[in-house]
PDB file of C-alpha atoms in Angstrom:
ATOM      1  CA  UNK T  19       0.000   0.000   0.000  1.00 67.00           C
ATOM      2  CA  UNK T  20       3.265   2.023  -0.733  1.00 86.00           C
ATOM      3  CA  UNK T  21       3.026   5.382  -2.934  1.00 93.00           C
ATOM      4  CA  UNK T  22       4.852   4.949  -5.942  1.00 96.00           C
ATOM      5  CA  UNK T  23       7.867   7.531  -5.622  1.00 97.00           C
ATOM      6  CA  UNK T  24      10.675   8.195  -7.842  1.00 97.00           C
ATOM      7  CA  UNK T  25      13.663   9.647  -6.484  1.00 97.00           C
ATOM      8  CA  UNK T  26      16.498  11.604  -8.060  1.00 98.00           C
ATOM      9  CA  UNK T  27      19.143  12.383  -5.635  1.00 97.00           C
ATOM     10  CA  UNK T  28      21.315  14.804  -7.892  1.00 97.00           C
ATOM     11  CA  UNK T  29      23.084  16.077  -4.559  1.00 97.00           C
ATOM     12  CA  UNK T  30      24.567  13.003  -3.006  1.00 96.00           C
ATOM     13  CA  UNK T  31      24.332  14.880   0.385  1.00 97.00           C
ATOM     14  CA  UNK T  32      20.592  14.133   0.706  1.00 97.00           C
ATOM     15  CA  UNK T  33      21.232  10.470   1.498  1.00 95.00           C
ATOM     16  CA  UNK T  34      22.236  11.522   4.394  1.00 95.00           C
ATOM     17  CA  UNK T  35      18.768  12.901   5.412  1.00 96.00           C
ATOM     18  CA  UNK T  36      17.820  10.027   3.940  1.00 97.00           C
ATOM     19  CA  UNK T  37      15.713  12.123   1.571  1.00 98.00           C
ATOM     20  CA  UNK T  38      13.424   9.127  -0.046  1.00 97.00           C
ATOM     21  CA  UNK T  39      12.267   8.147   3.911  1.00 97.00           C
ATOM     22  CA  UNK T  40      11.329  11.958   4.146  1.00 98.00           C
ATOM     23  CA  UNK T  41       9.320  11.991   0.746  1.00 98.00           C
ATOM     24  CA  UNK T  42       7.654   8.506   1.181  1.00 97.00           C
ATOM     25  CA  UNK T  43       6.180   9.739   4.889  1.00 97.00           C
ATOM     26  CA  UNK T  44       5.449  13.345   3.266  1.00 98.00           C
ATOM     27  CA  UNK T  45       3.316  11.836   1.115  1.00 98.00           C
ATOM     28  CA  UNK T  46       1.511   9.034   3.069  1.00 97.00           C
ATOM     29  CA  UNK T  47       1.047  12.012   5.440  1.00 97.00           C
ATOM     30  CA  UNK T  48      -0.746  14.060   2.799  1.00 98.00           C
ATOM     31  CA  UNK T  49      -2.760  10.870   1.052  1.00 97.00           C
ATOM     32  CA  UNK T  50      -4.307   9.995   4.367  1.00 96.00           C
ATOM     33  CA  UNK T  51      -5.281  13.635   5.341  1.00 97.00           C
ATOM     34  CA  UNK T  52      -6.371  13.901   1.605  1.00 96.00           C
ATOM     35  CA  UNK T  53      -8.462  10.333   1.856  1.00 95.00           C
ATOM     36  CA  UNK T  54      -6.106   9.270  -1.344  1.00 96.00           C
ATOM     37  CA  UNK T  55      -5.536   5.900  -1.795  1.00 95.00           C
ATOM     38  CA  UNK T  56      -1.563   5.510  -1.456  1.00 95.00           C
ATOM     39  CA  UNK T  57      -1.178   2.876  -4.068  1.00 95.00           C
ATOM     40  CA  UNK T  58      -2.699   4.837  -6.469  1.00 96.00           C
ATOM     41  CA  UNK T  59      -0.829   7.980  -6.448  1.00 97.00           C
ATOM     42  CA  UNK T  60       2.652   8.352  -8.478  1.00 97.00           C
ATOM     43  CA  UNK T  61       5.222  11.134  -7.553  1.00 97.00           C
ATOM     44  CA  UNK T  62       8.522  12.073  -8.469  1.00 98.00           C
ATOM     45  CA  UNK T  63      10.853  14.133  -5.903  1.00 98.00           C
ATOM     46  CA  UNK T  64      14.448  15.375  -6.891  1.00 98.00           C
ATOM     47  CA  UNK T  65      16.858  15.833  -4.680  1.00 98.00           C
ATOM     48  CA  UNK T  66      19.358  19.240  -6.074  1.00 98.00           C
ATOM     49  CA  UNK T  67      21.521  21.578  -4.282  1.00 98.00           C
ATOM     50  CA  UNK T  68      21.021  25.489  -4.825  1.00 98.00           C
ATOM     51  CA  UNK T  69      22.426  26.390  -8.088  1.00 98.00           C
ATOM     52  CA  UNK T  70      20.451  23.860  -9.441  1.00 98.00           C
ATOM     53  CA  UNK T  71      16.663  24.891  -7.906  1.00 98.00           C
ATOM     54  CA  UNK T  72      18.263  28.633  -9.210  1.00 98.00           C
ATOM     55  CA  UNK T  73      18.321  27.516 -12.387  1.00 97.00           C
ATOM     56  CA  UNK T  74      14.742  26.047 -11.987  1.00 98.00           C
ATOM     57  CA  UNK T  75      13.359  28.782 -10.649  1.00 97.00           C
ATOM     58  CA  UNK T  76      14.993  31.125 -13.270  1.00 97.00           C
ATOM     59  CA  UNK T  77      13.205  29.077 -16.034  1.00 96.00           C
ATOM     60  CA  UNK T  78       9.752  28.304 -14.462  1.00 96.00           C
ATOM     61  CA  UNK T  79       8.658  31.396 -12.728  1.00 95.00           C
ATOM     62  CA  UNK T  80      11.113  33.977 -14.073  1.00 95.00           C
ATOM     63  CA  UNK T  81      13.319  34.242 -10.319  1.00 95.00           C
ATOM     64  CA  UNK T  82      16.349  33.359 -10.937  1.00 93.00           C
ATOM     65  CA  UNK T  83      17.859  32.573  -7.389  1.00 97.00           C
ATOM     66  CA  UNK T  84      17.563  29.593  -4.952  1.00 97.00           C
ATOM     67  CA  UNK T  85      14.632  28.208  -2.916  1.00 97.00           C
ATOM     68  CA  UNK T  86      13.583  25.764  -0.807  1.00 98.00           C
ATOM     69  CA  UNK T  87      11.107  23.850  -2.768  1.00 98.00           C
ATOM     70  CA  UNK T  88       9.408  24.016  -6.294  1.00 98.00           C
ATOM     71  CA  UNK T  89       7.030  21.743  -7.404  1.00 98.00           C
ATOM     72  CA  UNK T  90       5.285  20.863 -10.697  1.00 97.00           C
ATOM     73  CA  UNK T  91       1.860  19.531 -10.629  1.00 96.00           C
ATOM     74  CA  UNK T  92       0.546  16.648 -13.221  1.00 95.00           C
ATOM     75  CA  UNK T  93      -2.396  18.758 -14.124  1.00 91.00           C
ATOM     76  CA  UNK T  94      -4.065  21.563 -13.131  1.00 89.00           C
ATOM     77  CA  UNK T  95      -5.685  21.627  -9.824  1.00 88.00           C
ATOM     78  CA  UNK T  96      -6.834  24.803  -8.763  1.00 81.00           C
ATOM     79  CA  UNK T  97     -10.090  26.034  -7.449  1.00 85.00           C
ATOM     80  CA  UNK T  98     -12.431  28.569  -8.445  1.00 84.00           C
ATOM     81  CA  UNK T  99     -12.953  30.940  -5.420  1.00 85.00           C
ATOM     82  CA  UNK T 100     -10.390  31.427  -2.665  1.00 86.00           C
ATOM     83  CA  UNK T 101     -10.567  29.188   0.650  1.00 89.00           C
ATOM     84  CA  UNK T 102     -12.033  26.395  -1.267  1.00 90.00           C
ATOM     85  CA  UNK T 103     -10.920  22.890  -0.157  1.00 92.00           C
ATOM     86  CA  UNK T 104      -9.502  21.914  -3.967  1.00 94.00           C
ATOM     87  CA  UNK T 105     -10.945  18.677  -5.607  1.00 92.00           C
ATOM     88  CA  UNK T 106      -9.546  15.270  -4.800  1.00 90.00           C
ATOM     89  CA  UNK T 107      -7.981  14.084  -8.228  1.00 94.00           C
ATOM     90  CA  UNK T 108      -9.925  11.143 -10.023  1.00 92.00           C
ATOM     91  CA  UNK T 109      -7.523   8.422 -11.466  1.00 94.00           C
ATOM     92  CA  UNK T 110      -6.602   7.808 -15.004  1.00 93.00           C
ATOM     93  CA  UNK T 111      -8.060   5.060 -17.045  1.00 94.00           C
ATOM     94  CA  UNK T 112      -4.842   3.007 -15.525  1.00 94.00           C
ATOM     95  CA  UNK T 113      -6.413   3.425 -11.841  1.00 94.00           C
ATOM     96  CA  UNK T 114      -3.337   5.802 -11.272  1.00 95.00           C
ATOM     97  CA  UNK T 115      -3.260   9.527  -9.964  1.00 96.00           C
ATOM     98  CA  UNK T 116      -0.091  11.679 -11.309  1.00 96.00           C
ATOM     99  CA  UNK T 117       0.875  14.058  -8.310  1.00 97.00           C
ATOM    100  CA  UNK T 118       3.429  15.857 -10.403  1.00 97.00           C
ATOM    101  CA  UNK T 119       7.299  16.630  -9.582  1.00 98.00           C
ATOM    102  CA  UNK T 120       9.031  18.396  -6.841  1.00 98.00           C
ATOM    103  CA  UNK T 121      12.386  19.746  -6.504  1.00 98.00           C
ATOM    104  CA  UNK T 122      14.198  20.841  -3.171  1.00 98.00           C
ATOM    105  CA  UNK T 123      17.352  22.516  -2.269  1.00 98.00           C
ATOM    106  CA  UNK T 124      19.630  20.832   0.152  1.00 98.00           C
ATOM    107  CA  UNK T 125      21.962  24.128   0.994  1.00 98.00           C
ATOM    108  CA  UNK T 126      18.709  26.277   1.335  1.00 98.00           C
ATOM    109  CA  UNK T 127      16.826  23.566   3.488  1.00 98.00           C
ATOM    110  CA  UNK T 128      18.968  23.193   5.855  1.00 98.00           C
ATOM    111  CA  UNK T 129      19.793  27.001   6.473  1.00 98.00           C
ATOM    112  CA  UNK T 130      16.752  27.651   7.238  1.00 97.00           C
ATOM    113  CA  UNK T 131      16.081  24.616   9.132  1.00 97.00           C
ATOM    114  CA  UNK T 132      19.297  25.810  10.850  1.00 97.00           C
ATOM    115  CA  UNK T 133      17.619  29.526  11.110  1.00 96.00           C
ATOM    116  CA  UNK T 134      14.170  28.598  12.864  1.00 95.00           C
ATOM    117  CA  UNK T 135      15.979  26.165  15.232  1.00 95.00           C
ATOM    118  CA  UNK T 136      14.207  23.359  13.798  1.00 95.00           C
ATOM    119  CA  UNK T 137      15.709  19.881  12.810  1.00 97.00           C
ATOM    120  CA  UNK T 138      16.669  19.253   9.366  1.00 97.00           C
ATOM    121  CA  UNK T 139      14.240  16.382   8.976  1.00 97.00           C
ATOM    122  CA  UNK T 140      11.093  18.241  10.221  1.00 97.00           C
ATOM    123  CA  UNK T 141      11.949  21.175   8.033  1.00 98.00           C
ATOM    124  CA  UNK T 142      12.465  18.861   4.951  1.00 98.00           C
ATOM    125  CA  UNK T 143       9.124  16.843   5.746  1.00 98.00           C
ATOM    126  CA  UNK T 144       7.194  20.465   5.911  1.00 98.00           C
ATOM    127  CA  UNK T 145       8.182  21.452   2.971  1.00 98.00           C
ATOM    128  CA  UNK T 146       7.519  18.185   0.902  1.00 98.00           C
ATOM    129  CA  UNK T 147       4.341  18.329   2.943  1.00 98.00           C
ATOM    130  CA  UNK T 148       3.418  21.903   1.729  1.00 98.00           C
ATOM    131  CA  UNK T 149       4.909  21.002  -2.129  1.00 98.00           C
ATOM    132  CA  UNK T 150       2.519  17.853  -2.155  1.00 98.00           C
ATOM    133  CA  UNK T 151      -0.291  20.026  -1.127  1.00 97.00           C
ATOM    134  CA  UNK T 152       0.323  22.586  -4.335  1.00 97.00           C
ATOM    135  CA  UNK T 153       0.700  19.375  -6.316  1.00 97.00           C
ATOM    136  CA  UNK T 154      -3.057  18.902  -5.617  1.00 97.00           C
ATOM    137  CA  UNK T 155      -5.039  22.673  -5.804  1.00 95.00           C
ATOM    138  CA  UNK T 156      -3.455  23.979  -2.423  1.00 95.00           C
ATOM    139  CA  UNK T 157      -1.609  27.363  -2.759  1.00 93.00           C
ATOM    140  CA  UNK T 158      -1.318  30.343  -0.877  1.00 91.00           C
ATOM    141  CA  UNK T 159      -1.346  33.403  -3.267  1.00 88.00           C
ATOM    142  CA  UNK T 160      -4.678  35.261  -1.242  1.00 91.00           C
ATOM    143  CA  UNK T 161      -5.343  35.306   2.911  1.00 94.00           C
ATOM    144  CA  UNK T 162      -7.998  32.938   2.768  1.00 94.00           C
ATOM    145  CA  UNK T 163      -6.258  29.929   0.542  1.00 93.00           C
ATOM    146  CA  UNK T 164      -2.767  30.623   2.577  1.00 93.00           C
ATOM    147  CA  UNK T 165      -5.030  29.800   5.836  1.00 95.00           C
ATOM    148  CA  UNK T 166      -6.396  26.809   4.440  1.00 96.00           C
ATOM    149  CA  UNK T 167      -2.719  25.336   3.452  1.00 96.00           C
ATOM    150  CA  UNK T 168      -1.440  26.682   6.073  1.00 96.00           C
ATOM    151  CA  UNK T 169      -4.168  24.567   9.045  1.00 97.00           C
ATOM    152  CA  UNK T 170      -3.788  21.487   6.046  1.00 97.00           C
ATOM    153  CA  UNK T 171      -0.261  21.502   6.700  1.00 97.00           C
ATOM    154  CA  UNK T 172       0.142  21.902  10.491  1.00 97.00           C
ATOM    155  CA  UNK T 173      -2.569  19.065  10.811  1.00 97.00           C
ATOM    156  CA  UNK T 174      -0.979  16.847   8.827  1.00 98.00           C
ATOM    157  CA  UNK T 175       2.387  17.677  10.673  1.00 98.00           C
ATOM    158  CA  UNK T 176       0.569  17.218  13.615  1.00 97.00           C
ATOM    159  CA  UNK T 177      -0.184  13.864  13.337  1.00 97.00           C
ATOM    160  CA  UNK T 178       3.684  13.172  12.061  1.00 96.00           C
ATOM    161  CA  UNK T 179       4.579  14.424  15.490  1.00 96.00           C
ATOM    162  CA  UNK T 180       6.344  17.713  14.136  1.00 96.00           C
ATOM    163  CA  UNK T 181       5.321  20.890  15.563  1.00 93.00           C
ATOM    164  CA  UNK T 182       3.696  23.962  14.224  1.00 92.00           C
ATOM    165  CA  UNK T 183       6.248  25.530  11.988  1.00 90.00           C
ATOM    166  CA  UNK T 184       4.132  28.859  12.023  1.00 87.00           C
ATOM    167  CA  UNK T 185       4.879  29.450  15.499  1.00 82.00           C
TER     168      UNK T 185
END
């Protein structure tokens, strides 16, 4: 009942967060809060270091400078008036559900980690958390959608054991 997850360590110095533990409870974390059936859902996570999420960044959305995480959903998600609670995603004609891509930044994850006093592996697991949830309709460009990621995330979190990182 494992979600299928493809990982690309390009930095070798995730394995020693032990990055595809970190993705593979991210995302059970988010498929049970999100009632999604585990085996179902497909996701691909790659592990970079900060020149290389620059460079992503730079060609994606026009910023061209590190950042923690990016991610790339499978198909559009979104919902059509702030706050909503964004559709579950339907699987394909295979039974499967596409989640989409992520990239994260090992330098810039664990500076900030560093920063908010916080381990590297709960900082890591937030942020695949809060990718995931963009991968499926979350985001957090107006106050009412950023409050409804925001409670998604720390409830999710919550139940990992890993405290509120908005506090």
């Amino acid at each position: 009942m494992d979600m299928q997850i493809d990982i690309d360590l390009e930095d070798p110095r995730w394995a020693t967060l032990d990055l595809a533990t970190l993705a593979a409870r991210a995302a059970m974390g988010v498929a049970a809060d999100r009632a999604l059936a585990p085996d179902q859902c497909e996701l691909s996570v790659l592990g970079c270091d900060d020149a290389r999420i620059a460079e992503l960044n730079a060609e994606f959305r026009g910023k061209p400078a590190p950042t923690n995480v990016l991610s790339w959903p499978a198909e559009e998600r979104g919902v059509d008036l702030p706050g909503q609670v964004p559709a579950a995603p339907v699987p394909d004609m295979f039974g499967m559900i596409a989640l989409g891509d992520v990239a994260i930044a090992y330098e810039t994850c664990l500076r900030e980690a560093e920063e908010q006093q916080k381990t590297a592996q709960d900082h890591v697991t937030h942020l695949l958390v809060h990718a995931i949830l963009h991968l499926l309709g979350y985001d957090h460009i107006d106050d009412q959608d950023a409050a409804l990621m925001e409670e998604t995330e720390r409830r999710i979190l919550d139940r990992m054991g890993i405290v509120n990182p908005y506090e």
